[in-house]
PDB file of C-alpha atoms and ligand atoms in Angstrom:
ATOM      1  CA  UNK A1247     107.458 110.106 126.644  1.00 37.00           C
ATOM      2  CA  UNK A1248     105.107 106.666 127.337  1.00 40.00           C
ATOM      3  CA  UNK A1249     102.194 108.920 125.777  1.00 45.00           C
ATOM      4  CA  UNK A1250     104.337 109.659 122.734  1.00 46.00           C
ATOM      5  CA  UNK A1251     105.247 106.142 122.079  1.00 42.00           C
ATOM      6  CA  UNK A1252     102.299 104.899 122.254  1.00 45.00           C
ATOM      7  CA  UNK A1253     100.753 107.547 119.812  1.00 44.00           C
ATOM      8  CA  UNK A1254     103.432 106.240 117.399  1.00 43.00           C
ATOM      9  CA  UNK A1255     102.570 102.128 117.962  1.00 43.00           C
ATOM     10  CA  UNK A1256      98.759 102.855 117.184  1.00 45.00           C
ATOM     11  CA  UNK A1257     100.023 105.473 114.624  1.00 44.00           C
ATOM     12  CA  UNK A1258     102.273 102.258 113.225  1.00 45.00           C
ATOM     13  CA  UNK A1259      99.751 100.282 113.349  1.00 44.00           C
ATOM     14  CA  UNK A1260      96.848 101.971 111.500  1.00 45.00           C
ATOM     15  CA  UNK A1261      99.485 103.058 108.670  1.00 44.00           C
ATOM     16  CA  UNK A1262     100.021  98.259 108.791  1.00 44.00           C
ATOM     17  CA  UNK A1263      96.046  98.488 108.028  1.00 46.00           C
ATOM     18  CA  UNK A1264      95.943 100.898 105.507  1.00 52.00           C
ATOM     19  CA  UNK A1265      99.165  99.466 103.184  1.00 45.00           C
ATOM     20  CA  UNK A1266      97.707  96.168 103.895  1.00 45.00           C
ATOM     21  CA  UNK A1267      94.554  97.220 102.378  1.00 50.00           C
ATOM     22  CA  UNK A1268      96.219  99.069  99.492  1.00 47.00           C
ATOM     23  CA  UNK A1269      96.573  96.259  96.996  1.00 45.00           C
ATOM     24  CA  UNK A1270      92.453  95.002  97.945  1.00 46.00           C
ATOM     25  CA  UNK A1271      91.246  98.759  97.608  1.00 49.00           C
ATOM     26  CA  UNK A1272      93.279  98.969  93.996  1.00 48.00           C
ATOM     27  CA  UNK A1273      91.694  95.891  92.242  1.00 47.00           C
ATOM     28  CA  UNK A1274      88.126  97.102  93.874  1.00 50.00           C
ATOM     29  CA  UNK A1275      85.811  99.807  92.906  1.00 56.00           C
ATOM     30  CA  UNK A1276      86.109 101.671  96.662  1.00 56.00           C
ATOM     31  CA  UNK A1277      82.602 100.645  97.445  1.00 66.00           C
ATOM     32  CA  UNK A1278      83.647 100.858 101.022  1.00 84.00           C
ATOM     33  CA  UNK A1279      84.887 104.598 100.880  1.00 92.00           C
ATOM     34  CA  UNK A1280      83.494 105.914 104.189  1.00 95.00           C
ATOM     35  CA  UNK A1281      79.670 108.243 104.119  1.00 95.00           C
ATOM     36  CA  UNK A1282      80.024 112.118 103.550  1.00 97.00           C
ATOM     37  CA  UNK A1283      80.561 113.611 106.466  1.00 98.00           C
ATOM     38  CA  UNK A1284      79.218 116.555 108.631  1.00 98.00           C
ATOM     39  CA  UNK A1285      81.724 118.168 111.098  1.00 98.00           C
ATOM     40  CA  UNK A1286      80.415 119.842 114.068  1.00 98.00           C
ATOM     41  CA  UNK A1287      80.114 123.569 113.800  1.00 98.00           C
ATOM     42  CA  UNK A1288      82.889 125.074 116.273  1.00 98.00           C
ATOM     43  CA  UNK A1289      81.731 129.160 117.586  1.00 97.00           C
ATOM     44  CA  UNK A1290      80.841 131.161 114.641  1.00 98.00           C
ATOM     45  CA  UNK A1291      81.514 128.752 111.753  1.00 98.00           C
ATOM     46  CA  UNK A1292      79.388 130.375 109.225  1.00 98.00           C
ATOM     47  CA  UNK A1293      77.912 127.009 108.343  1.00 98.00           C
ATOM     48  CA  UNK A1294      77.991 123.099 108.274  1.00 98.00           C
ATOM     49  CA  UNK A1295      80.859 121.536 106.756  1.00 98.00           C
ATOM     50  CA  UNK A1296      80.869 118.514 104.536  1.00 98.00           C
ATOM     51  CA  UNK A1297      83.663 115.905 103.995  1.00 98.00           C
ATOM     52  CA  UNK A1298      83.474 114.248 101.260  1.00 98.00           C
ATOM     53  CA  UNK A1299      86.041 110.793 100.687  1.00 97.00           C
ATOM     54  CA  UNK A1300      84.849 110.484  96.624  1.00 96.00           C
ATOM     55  CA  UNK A1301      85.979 113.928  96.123  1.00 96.00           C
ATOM     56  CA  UNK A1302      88.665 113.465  97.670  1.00 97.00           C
ATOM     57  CA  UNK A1303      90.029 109.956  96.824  1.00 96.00           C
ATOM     58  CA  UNK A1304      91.202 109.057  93.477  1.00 93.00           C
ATOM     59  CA  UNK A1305      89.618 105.667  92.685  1.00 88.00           C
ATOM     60  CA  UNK A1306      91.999 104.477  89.996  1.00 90.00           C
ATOM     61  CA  UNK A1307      94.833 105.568  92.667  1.00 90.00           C
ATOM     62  CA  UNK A1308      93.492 105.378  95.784  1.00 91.00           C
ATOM     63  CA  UNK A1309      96.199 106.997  98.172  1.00 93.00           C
ATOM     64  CA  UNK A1310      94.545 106.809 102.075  1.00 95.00           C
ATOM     65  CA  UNK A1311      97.546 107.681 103.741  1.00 96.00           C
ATOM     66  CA  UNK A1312      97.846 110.999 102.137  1.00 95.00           C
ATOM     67  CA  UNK A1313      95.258 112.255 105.162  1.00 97.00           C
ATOM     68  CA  UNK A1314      95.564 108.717 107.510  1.00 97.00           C
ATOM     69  CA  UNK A1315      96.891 108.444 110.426  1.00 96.00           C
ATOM     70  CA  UNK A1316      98.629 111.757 110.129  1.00 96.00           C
ATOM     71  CA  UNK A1317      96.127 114.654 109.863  1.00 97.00           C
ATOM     72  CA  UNK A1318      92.698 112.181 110.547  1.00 98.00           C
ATOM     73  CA  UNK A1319      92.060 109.000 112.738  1.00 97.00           C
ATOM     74  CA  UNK A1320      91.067 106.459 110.627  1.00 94.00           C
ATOM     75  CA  UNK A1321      89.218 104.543 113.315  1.00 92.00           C
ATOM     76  CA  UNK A1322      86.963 107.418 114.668  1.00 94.00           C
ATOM     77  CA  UNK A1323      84.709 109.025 112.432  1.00 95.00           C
ATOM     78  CA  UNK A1324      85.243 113.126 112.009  1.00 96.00           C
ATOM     79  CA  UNK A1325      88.560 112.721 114.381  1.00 97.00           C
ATOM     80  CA  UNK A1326      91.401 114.824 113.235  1.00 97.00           C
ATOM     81  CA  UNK A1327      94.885 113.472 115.113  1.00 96.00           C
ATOM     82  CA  UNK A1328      95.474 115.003 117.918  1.00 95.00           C
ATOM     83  CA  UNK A1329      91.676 114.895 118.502  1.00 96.00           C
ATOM     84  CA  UNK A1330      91.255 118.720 118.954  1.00 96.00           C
ATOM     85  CA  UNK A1331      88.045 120.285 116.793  1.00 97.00           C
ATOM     86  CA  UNK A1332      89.135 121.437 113.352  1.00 98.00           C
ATOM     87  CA  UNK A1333      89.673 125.314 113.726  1.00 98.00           C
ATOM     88  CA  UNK A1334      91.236 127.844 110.863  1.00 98.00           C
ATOM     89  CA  UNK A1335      94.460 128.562 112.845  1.00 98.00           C
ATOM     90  CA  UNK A1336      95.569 125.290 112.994  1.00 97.00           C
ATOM     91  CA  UNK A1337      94.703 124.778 109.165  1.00 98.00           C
ATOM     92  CA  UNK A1338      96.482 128.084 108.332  1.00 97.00           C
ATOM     93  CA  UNK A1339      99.412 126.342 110.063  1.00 97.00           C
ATOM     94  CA  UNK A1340      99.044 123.223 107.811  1.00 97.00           C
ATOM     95  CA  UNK A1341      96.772 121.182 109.957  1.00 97.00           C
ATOM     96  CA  UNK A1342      93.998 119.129 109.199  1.00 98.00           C
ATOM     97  CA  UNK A1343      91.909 119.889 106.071  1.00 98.00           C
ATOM     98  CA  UNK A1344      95.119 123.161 105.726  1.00 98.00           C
ATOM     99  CA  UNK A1345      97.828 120.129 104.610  1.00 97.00           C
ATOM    100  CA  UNK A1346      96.312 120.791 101.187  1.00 98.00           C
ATOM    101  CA  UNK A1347      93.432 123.765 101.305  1.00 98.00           C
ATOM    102  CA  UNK A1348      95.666 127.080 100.574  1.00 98.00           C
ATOM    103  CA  UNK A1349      98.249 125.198  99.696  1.00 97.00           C
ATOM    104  CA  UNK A1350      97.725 122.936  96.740  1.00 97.00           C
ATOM    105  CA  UNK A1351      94.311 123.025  97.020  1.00 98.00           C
ATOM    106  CA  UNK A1352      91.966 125.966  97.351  1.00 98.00           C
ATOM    107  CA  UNK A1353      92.110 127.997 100.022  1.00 98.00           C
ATOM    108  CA  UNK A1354      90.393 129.783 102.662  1.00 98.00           C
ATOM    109  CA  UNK A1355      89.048 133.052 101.348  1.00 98.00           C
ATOM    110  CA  UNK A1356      85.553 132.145  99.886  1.00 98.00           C
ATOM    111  CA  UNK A1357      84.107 130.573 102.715  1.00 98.00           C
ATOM    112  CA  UNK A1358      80.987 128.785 101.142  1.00 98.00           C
ATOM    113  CA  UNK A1359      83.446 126.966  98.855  1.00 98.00           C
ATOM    114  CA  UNK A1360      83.429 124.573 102.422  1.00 98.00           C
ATOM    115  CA  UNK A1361      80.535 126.279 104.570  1.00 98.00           C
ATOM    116  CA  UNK A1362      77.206 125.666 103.409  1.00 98.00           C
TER     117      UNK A1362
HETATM  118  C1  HEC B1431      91.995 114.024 101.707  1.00 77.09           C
HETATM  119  C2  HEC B1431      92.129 113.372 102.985  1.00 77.09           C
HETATM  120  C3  HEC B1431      91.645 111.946 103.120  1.00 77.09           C
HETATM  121  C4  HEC B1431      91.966 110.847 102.348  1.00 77.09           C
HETATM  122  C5  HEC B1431      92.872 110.787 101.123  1.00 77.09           C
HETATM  123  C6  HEC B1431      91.302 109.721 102.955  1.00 77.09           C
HETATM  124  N1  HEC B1431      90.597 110.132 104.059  1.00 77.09           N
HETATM  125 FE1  HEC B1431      89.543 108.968 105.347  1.00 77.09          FE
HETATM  126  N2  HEC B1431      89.026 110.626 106.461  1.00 77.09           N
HETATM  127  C7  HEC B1431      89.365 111.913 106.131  1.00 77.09           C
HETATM  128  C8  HEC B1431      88.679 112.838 107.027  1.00 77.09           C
HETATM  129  C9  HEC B1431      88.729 114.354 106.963  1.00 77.09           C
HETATM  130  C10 HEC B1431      87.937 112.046 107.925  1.00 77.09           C
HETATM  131  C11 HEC B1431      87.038 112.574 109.049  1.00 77.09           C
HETATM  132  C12 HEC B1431      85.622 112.719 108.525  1.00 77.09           C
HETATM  133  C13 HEC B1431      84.951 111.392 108.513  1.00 77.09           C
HETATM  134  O1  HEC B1431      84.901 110.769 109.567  1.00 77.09           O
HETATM  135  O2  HEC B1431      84.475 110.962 107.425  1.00 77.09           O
HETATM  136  C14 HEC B1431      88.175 110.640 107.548  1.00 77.09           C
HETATM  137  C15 HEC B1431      87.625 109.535 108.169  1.00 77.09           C
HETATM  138  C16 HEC B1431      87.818 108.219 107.777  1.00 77.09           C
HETATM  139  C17 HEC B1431      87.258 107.073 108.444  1.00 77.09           C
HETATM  140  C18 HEC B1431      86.393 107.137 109.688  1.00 77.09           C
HETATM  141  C19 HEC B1431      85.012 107.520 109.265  1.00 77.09           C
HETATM  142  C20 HEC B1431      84.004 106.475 109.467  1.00 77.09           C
HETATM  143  O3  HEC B1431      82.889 106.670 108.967  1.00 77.09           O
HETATM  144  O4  HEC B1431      84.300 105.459 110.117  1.00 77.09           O
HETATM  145  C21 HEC B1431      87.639 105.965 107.739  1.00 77.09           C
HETATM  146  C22 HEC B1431      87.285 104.521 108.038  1.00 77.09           C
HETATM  147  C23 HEC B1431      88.450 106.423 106.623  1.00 77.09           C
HETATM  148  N3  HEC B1431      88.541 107.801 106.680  1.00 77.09           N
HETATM  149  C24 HEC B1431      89.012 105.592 105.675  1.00 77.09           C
HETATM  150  C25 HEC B1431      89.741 106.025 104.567  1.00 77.09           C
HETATM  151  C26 HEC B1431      90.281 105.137 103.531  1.00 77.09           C
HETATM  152  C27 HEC B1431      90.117 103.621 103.506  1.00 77.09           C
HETATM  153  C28 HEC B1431      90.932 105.929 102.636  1.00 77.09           C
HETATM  154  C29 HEC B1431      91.632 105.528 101.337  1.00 77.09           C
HETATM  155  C30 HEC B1431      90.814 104.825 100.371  1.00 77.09           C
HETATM  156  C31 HEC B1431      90.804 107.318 103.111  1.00 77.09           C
HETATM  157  N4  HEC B1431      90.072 107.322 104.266  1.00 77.09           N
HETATM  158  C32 HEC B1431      91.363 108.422 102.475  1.00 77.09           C
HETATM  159  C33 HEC B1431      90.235 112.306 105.164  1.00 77.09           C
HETATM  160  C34 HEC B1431      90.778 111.486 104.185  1.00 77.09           C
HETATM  161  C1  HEC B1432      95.426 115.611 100.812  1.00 77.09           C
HETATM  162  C2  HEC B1432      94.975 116.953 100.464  1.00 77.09           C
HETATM  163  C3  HEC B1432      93.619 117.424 100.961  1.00 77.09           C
HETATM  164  C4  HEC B1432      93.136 117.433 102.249  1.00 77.09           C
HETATM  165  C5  HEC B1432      93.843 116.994 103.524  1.00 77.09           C
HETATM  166  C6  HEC B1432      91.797 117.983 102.178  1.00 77.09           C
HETATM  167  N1  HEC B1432      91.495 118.312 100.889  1.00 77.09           N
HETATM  168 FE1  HEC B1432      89.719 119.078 100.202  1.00 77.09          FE
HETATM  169  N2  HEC B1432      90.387 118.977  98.308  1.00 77.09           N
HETATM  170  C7  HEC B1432      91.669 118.638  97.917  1.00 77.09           C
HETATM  171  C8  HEC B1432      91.787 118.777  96.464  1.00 77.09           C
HETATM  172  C9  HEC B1432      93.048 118.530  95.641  1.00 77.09           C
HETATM  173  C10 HEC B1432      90.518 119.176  96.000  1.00 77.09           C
HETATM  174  C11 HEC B1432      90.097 119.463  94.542  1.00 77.09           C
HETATM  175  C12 HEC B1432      89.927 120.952  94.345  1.00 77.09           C
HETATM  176  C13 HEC B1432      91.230 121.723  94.195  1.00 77.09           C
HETATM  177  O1  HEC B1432      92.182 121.217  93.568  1.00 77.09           O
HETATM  178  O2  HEC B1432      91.334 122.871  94.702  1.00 77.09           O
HETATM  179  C14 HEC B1432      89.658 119.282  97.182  1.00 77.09           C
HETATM  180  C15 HEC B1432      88.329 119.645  97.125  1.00 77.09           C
HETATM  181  C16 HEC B1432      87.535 119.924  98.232  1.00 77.09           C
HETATM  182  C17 HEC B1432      86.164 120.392  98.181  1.00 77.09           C
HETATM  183  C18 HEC B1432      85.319 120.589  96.911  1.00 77.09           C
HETATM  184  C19 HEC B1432      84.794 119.244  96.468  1.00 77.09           C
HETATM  185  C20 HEC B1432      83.737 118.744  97.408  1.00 77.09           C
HETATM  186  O3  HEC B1432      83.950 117.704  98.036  1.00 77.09           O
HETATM  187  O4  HEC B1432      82.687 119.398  97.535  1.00 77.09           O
HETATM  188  C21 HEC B1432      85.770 120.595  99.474  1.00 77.09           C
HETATM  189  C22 HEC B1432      84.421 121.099  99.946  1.00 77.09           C
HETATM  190  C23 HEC B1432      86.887 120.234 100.335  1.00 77.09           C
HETATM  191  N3  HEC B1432      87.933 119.833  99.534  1.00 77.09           N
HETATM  192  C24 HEC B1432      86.873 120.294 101.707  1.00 77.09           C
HETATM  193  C25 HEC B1432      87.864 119.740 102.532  1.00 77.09           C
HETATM  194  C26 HEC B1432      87.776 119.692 103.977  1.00 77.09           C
HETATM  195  C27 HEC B1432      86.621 120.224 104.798  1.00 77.09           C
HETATM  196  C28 HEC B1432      88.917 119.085 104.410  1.00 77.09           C
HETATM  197  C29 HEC B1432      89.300 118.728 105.821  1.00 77.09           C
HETATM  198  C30 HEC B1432      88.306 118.015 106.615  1.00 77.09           C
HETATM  199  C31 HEC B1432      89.721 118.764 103.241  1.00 77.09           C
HETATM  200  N4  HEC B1432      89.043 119.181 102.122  1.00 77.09           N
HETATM  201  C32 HEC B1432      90.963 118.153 103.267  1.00 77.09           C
HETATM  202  C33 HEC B1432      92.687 118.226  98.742  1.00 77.09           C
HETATM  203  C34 HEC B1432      92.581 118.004 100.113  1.00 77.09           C
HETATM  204  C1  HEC B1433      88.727 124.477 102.958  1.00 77.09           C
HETATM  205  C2  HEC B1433      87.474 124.498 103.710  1.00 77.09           C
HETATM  206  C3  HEC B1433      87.095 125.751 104.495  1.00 77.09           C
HETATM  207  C4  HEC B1433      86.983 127.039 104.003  1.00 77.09           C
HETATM  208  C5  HEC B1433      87.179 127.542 102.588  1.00 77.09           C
HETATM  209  C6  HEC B1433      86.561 127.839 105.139  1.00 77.09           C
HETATM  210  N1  HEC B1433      86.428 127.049 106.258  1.00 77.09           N
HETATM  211 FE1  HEC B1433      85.868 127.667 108.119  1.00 77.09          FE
HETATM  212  N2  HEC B1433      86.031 125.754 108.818  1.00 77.09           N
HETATM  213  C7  HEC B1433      86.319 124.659 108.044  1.00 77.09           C
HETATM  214  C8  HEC B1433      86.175 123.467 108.847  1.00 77.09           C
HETATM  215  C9  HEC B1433      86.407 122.035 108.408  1.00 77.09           C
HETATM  216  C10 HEC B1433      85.772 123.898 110.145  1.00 77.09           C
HETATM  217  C11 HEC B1433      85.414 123.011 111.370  1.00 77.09           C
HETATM  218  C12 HEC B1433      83.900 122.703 111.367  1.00 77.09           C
HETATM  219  C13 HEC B1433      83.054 123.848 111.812  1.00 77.09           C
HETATM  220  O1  HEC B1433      83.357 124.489 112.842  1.00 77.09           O
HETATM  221  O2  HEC B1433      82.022 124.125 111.141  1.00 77.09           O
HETATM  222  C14 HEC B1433      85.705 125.339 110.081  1.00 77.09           C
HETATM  223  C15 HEC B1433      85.393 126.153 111.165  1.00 77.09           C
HETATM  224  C16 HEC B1433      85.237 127.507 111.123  1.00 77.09           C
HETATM  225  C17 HEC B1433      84.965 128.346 112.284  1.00 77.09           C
HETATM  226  C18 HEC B1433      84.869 127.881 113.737  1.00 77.09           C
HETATM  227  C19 HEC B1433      86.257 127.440 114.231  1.00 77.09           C
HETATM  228  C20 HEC B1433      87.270 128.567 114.188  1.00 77.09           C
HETATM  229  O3  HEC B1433      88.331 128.378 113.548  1.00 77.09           O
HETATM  230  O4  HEC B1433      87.014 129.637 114.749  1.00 77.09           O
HETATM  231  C21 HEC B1433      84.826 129.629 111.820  1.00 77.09           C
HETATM  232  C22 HEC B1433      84.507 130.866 112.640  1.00 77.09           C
HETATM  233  C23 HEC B1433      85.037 129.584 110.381  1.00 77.09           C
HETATM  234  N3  HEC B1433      85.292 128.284 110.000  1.00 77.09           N
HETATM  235  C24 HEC B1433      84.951 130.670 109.538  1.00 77.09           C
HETATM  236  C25 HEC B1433      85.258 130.645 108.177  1.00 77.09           C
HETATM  237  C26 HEC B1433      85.201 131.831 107.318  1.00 77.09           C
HETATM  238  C27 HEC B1433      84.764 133.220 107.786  1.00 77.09           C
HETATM  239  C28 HEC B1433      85.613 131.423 106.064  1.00 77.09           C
HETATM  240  C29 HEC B1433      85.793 132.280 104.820  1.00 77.09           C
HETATM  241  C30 HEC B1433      86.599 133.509 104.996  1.00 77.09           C
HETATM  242  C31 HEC B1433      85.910 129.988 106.142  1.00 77.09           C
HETATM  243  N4  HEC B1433      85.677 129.568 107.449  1.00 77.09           N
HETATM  244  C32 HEC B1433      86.341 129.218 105.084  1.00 77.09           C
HETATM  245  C33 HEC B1433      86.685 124.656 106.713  1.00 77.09           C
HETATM  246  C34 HEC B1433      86.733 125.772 105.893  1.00 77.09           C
END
């Protein structure tokens, strides 16, 4: 219960930093959008996989909270939330990168769409 509220005060509190940088990130040109990332390869992941924030953040829109705090930490880079690795049966369940990909975004059956 004292673990759970916690997770919800930091959880509170990095949603505060993200509205409160809302209107700034609007009026700029998201120079600051975090570096493509490179997610370590769990067993038998075919190959590396790349984040990237520009393809997935719409500049003239910029939405973080879409993905932040709830699926990713915004405060550790390549963290999803509950800090576990990123594996396919938690996406196929709707975690991590699966909140979208097979849903309203492409989904999991060609592999080197994310797998390079
Ligand atoms: C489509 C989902 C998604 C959206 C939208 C998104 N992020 Fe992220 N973010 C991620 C993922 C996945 C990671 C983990 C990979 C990484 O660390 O780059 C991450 C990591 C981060 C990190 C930690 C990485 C680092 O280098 O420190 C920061 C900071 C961050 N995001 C800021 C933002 C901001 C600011 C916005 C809004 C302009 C945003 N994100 C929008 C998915 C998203
Ligand atoms: C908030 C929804 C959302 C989340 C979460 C999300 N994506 Fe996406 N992603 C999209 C959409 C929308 C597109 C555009 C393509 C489409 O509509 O199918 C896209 C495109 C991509 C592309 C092709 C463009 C590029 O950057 O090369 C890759 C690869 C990708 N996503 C990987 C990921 C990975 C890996 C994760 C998790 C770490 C993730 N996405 C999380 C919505 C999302
Ligand atoms: C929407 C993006 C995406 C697609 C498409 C995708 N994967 Fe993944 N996959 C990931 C991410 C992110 C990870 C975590 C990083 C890693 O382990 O390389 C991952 C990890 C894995 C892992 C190791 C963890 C686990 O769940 O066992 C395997 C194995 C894997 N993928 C196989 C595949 C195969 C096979 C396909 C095609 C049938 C595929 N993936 C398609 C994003 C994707």
């Amino acid at each position: 219960m004292i673990r759970h509220a916690s997770g919800a005060v930091r959880a509170a509190l990095a949603v505060g930093v993200l509205l409160a940088a809302g209107p700034a990130l609007a009026g700029s040109k998201l120079q600051k959008l975090p570096t493509d990332y490179v997610f370590p390869r769990g067993d038998g992941s075919p190959g590396p996989v790349m984040f990237s924030h520009e393809s997935h953040v719409d500049a003239a829109k910029p939405s973080c909270t879409t993905c932040h705090p709830r699926e990713f930490r915004v405060l550790e880079a390549g963290r999803t939330a509950s800090r576990e690795p990123i594996r396919h049966d938690r996406m196929q369940a709707g975690a991590a990168c699966g909140a979208c990909h097979g849903k309203t975004a492409f989904g999991f059956d060609s592999c080197d769409m994310c797998h390079k």
